[in-house]
Amino acid sequence: SGIKIYGITKNPNDDNYMIVMQYTKQGSLRKLLDSKYNELDWNFKIVISYYIANGLNTIHEAKLVHKDFHSGNIVNENMFSSYITDFGLCKPVSQDSSSDEVYGVLPYIDPVVLYKKGKEYTQKSDIYSFGIIMSKVFTGYPPYYDIPHDFNLATQICLGLRPEIKCKVPQLLLDLMNKCLDAEPQNRPTAKELASTL
């Protein structure tokens, strides 16, 4: 199930449209992990990863690519119910990415997208982003929190830099995360495979 959308309205001050959505008590996954990480056990981390993978699978089964998938675009009604939001950049798989612009939050962007300057957003790009989300769920730290988010970081990501995992992570989960972060998109699992593995 997804987050409820109650309606749409237009801001009378600037004519921008706004969507009225279900309030989520825990806020974004980023906020939840920042405030409650030390209270979370591995069962929680696996369950929340499953719900996120399952939501991503729903998007991918609809033949869509999210294109801006990161921990700030995942919200939690409670400690386990996660919903993917912000579909402003979401596009059909069949739609050509002819733009030279790269969108998203740098640490979560597929290195292939960075290298090809925005022309290669695919469902496998979302899988890469999921791998980065897993690193945040596993460690509690934002990816590359100690490195400026600039052109140099983008270059290092293209050259193979991945978030450092400084805590103990069960090997099966670490292997799954690393498959998502593989430099070769064809080696990454599908969202369906992620959900069934978790």
mmCIF file of C-alpha atoms in Angstrom:
data_model
loop_
_atom_site.group_PDB
_atom_site.id
_atom_site.type_symbol
_atom_site.label_atom_id
_atom_site.label_comp_id
_atom_site.label_asym_id
_atom_site.label_seq_id
_atom_site.Cartn_x
_atom_site.Cartn_y
_atom_site.Cartn_z
ATOM 1 C CA SER A 1 0.000 0.000 0.000
ATOM 2 C CA GLY A 2 1.076 3.570 -0.554
ATOM 3 C CA ILE A 3 0.788 6.869 1.207
ATOM 4 C CA LYS A 4 -2.708 8.357 0.985
ATOM 5 C CA ILE A 5 -3.261 11.408 -1.179
ATOM 6 C CA TYR A 6 -6.268 13.426 -0.044
ATOM 7 C CA GLY A 7 -6.365 16.046 -2.731
ATOM 8 C CA ILE A 8 -4.687 18.772 -4.686
ATOM 9 C CA THR A 9 -4.926 22.519 -4.254
ATOM 10 C CA LYS A 10 -3.476 25.628 -5.812
ATOM 11 C CA ASN A 11 -1.551 28.193 -3.790
ATOM 12 C CA PRO A 12 -3.365 31.520 -4.373
ATOM 13 C CA ASN A 13 -0.124 33.484 -3.847
ATOM 14 C CA ASP A 14 1.976 31.897 -6.586
ATOM 15 C CA ASP A 15 -0.364 29.538 -8.505
ATOM 16 C CA ASN A 16 1.803 26.509 -7.668
ATOM 17 C CA TYR A 17 -0.035 23.260 -7.077
ATOM 18 C CA MET A 18 0.246 21.419 -3.767
ATOM 19 C CA ILE A 19 -0.665 17.847 -2.921
ATOM 20 C CA VAL A 20 -2.293 17.141 0.441
ATOM 21 C CA MET A 21 -0.988 13.797 1.668
ATOM 22 C CA GLN A 22 -1.265 11.562 4.693
ATOM 23 C CA TYR A 23 0.718 12.807 7.687
ATOM 24 C CA THR A 24 3.427 10.353 8.670
ATOM 25 C CA LYS A 25 4.169 10.422 12.386
ATOM 26 C CA GLN A 26 7.810 9.344 12.169
ATOM 27 C CA GLY A 27 8.648 11.710 9.300
ATOM 28 C CA SER A 28 11.344 10.845 6.802
ATOM 29 C CA LEU A 29 13.552 7.784 7.077
ATOM 30 C CA ARG A 30 16.490 10.184 7.349
ATOM 31 C CA LYS A 31 14.890 11.855 10.393
ATOM 32 C CA LEU A 32 13.927 8.512 11.936
ATOM 33 C CA LEU A 33 17.460 7.131 11.621
ATOM 34 C CA ASP A 34 19.019 10.363 12.894
ATOM 35 C CA SER A 35 16.852 10.385 16.026
ATOM 36 C CA LYS A 36 16.363 6.690 16.858
ATOM 37 C CA TYR A 37 19.245 4.772 15.273
ATOM 38 C CA ASN A 38 20.652 3.532 18.608
ATOM 39 C CA GLU A 39 17.273 1.988 19.493
ATOM 40 C CA LEU A 40 17.075 -0.073 16.286
ATOM 41 C CA ASP A 41 18.028 -3.737 16.104
ATOM 42 C CA TRP A 42 18.859 -5.813 13.017
ATOM 43 C CA ASN A 43 15.295 -7.108 12.813
ATOM 44 C CA PHE A 44 14.088 -3.515 12.349
ATOM 45 C CA LYS A 45 16.800 -2.755 9.792
ATOM 46 C CA ILE A 46 15.872 -5.824 7.742
ATOM 47 C CA VAL A 47 12.116 -5.191 7.954
ATOM 48 C CA ILE A 48 12.412 -1.530 6.988
ATOM 49 C CA SER A 49 14.733 -2.467 4.097
ATOM 50 C CA TYR A 50 12.146 -5.014 2.964
ATOM 51 C CA TYR A 51 9.314 -2.444 2.973
ATOM 52 C CA ILE A 52 11.426 0.010 0.996
ATOM 53 C CA ALA A 53 12.435 -2.685 -1.529
ATOM 54 C CA ASN A 54 8.806 -3.769 -1.832
ATOM 55 C CA GLY A 55 7.716 -0.171 -2.505
ATOM 56 C CA LEU A 56 10.452 0.204 -5.103
ATOM 57 C CA ASN A 57 9.307 -3.045 -6.703
ATOM 58 C CA THR A 58 5.785 -1.602 -7.019
ATOM 59 C CA ILE A 59 7.230 1.438 -8.815
ATOM 60 C CA HIS A 60 9.338 -0.733 -11.111
ATOM 61 C CA GLU A 61 6.481 -3.133 -11.900
ATOM 62 C CA ALA A 62 4.563 -0.056 -13.100
ATOM 63 C CA LYS A 63 7.471 0.430 -15.569
ATOM 64 C CA LEU A 64 8.649 3.619 -13.855
ATOM 65 C CA VAL A 65 12.024 4.980 -12.723
ATOM 66 C CA HIS A 66 11.994 7.144 -9.566
ATOM 67 C CA LYS A 67 15.197 9.119 -10.372
ATOM 68 C CA ASP A 68 15.403 10.855 -6.963
ATOM 69 C CA PHE A 69 15.450 7.936 -4.546
ATOM 70 C CA HIS A 70 17.045 8.761 -1.186
ATOM 71 C CA SER A 71 16.336 8.559 2.549
ATOM 72 C CA GLY A 72 14.636 11.971 2.575
ATOM 73 C CA ASN A 73 12.033 10.704 0.079
ATOM 74 C CA ILE A 74 10.993 7.778 2.249
ATOM 75 C CA VAL A 75 8.530 8.493 5.051
ATOM 76 C CA ASN A 76 7.427 6.359 7.968
ATOM 77 C CA GLU A 77 3.963 6.191 9.498
ATOM 78 C CA ASN A 78 5.373 4.071 12.320
ATOM 79 C CA MET A 79 8.646 2.277 12.961
ATOM 80 C CA PHE A 80 8.006 -0.272 10.203
ATOM 81 C CA SER A 81 5.669 1.218 7.598
ATOM 82 C CA SER A 82 7.765 2.967 4.949
ATOM 83 C CA TYR A 83 6.405 4.818 1.936
ATOM 84 C CA ILE A 84 8.335 6.172 -1.031
ATOM 85 C CA THR A 85 7.371 9.748 -1.928
ATOM 86 C CA ASP A 86 8.344 12.634 -4.218
ATOM 87 C CA PHE A 87 7.616 11.415 -7.712
ATOM 88 C CA GLY A 88 8.394 14.774 -9.314
ATOM 89 C CA LEU A 89 11.242 13.308 -11.391
ATOM 90 C CA CYS A 90 9.646 9.883 -11.885
ATOM 91 C CA LYS A 91 9.436 8.831 -15.538
ATOM 92 C CA PRO A 92 8.316 5.818 -17.565
ATOM 93 C CA VAL A 93 11.125 3.372 -18.371
ATOM 94 C CA SER A 94 10.376 3.853 -22.065
ATOM 95 C CA GLN A 95 10.871 7.634 -21.928
ATOM 96 C CA ASP A 96 14.233 8.681 -23.329
ATOM 97 C CA SER A 97 16.548 10.498 -20.919
ATOM 98 C CA SER A 98 17.814 13.053 -23.412
ATOM 99 C CA SER A 99 18.571 15.732 -20.824
ATOM 100 C CA ASP A 100 22.166 16.570 -19.995
ATOM 101 C CA GLU A 101 21.158 17.395 -16.437
ATOM 102 C CA VAL A 102 21.752 15.191 -13.414
ATOM 103 C CA TYR A 103 19.029 15.304 -10.761
ATOM 104 C CA GLY A 104 18.981 14.010 -7.227
ATOM 105 C CA VAL A 105 21.085 13.989 -4.073
ATOM 106 C CA LEU A 106 24.718 13.379 -5.082
ATOM 107 C CA PRO A 107 25.612 10.463 -2.767
ATOM 108 C CA TYR A 108 22.567 8.508 -4.002
ATOM 109 C CA ILE A 109 23.133 9.032 -7.742
ATOM 110 C CA ASP A 110 24.249 6.047 -9.816
ATOM 111 C CA PRO A 111 27.846 6.570 -11.051
ATOM 112 C CA VAL A 112 26.669 5.638 -14.559
ATOM 113 C CA VAL A 113 24.241 8.591 -14.440
ATOM 114 C CA LEU A 114 27.031 10.881 -13.229
ATOM 115 C CA TYR A 115 29.397 9.686 -15.939
ATOM 116 C CA LYS A 116 26.793 9.918 -18.727
ATOM 117 C CA LYS A 117 25.598 13.336 -17.473
ATOM 118 C CA GLY A 118 22.031 12.286 -16.773
ATOM 119 C CA LYS A 119 21.376 10.231 -19.901
ATOM 120 C CA GLU A 120 21.297 6.795 -18.284
ATOM 121 C CA TYR A 121 18.645 6.901 -15.554
ATOM 122 C CA THR A 122 17.234 3.361 -15.407
ATOM 123 C CA GLN A 123 15.574 1.130 -12.850
ATOM 124 C CA LYS A 124 19.094 -0.112 -12.060
ATOM 125 C CA SER A 125 19.913 3.492 -11.054
ATOM 126 C CA ASP A 126 17.158 3.229 -8.435
ATOM 127 C CA ILE A 127 18.743 -0.040 -7.262
ATOM 128 C CA TYR A 128 22.079 1.735 -6.788
ATOM 129 C CA SER A 129 20.239 4.373 -4.722
ATOM 130 C CA PHE A 130 18.664 1.581 -2.669
ATOM 131 C CA GLY A 131 22.167 0.281 -1.897
ATOM 132 C CA ILE A 132 23.128 3.718 -0.588
ATOM 133 C CA ILE A 133 19.921 3.791 1.481
ATOM 134 C CA MET A 134 20.922 0.396 2.906
ATOM 135 C CA SER A 135 24.277 1.859 3.995
ATOM 136 C CA LYS A 136 22.404 4.630 5.850
ATOM 137 C CA VAL A 137 20.048 2.096 7.476
ATOM 138 C CA PHE A 138 22.966 -0.154 8.495
ATOM 139 C CA THR A 139 25.316 2.521 9.852
ATOM 140 C CA GLY A 140 23.056 5.409 10.837
ATOM 141 C CA TYR A 141 25.392 7.797 9.009
ATOM 142 C CA PRO A 142 24.582 9.718 5.846
ATOM 143 C CA PRO A 143 26.662 8.480 2.913
ATOM 144 C CA TYR A 144 29.952 10.373 2.567
ATOM 145 C CA TYR A 145 29.056 12.503 5.599
ATOM 146 C CA ASP A 146 32.715 13.461 6.058
ATOM 147 C CA ILE A 147 33.382 14.459 2.421
ATOM 148 C CA PRO A 148 32.204 17.678 0.713
ATOM 149 C CA HIS A 149 29.417 16.949 -1.781
ATOM 150 C CA ASP A 150 31.064 18.479 -4.824
ATOM 151 C CA PHE A 151 32.563 17.663 -8.222
ATOM 152 C CA ASN A 152 35.458 15.808 -6.558
ATOM 153 C CA LEU A 153 33.051 13.469 -4.768
ATOM 154 C CA ALA A 154 31.169 12.853 -8.032
ATOM 155 C CA THR A 155 34.484 11.962 -9.695
ATOM 156 C CA GLN A 156 35.456 9.630 -6.840
ATOM 157 C CA ILE A 157 32.061 7.870 -7.011
ATOM 158 C CA CYS A 158 32.580 7.334 -10.753
ATOM 159 C CA LEU A 159 36.012 5.875 -9.955
ATOM 160 C CA GLY A 160 34.535 3.368 -7.490
ATOM 161 C CA LEU A 161 34.226 5.116 -4.117
ATOM 162 C CA ARG A 162 31.404 3.686 -2.010
ATOM 163 C CA PRO A 163 30.263 4.512 1.549
ATOM 164 C CA GLU A 164 32.538 3.122 4.227
ATOM 165 C CA ILE A 165 30.867 0.658 6.577
ATOM 166 C CA LYS A 166 32.537 1.016 9.985
ATOM 167 C CA CYS A 167 30.217 -1.218 11.991
ATOM 168 C CA LYS A 168 29.481 -4.933 12.001
ATOM 169 C CA VAL A 169 26.902 -5.862 9.382
ATOM 170 C CA PRO A 170 25.715 -9.435 8.776
ATOM 171 C CA GLN A 171 27.615 -10.704 5.733
ATOM 172 C CA LEU A 172 24.471 -11.566 3.728
ATOM 173 C CA LEU A 173 23.211 -7.988 4.082
ATOM 174 C CA LEU A 174 26.615 -6.536 3.258
ATOM 175 C CA ASP A 175 26.788 -8.730 0.141
ATOM 176 C CA LEU A 176 23.297 -7.626 -0.915
ATOM 177 C CA MET A 177 24.179 -3.960 -0.427
ATOM 178 C CA ASN A 178 27.392 -4.379 -2.420
ATOM 179 C CA LYS A 179 25.471 -6.028 -5.280
ATOM 180 C CA CYS A 180 23.222 -2.957 -5.408
ATOM 181 C CA LEU A 181 26.312 -0.736 -5.558
ATOM 182 C CA ASP A 182 28.026 -2.704 -8.335
ATOM 183 C CA ALA A 183 29.589 -0.411 -10.944
ATOM 184 C CA GLU A 184 27.980 -2.512 -13.692
ATOM 185 C CA PRO A 185 24.193 -1.969 -13.655
ATOM 186 C CA GLN A 186 23.471 -5.387 -15.187
ATOM 187 C CA ASN A 187 25.043 -7.026 -12.098
ATOM 188 C CA ARG A 188 22.636 -5.306 -9.715
ATOM 189 C CA PRO A 189 19.561 -7.212 -8.499
ATOM 190 C CA THR A 190 16.025 -6.188 -9.379
ATOM 191 C CA ALA A 191 13.728 -4.655 -6.771
ATOM 192 C CA LYS A 192 11.728 -7.895 -6.812
ATOM 193 C CA GLU A 193 14.878 -9.895 -6.043
ATOM 194 C CA LEU A 194 15.731 -7.490 -3.223
ATOM 195 C CA ALA A 195 12.292 -7.830 -1.633
ATOM 196 C CA SER A 196 12.345 -11.631 -1.885
ATOM 197 C CA THR A 197 15.876 -11.816 -0.436
ATOM 198 C CA LEU A 198 15.079 -9.538 2.495
#
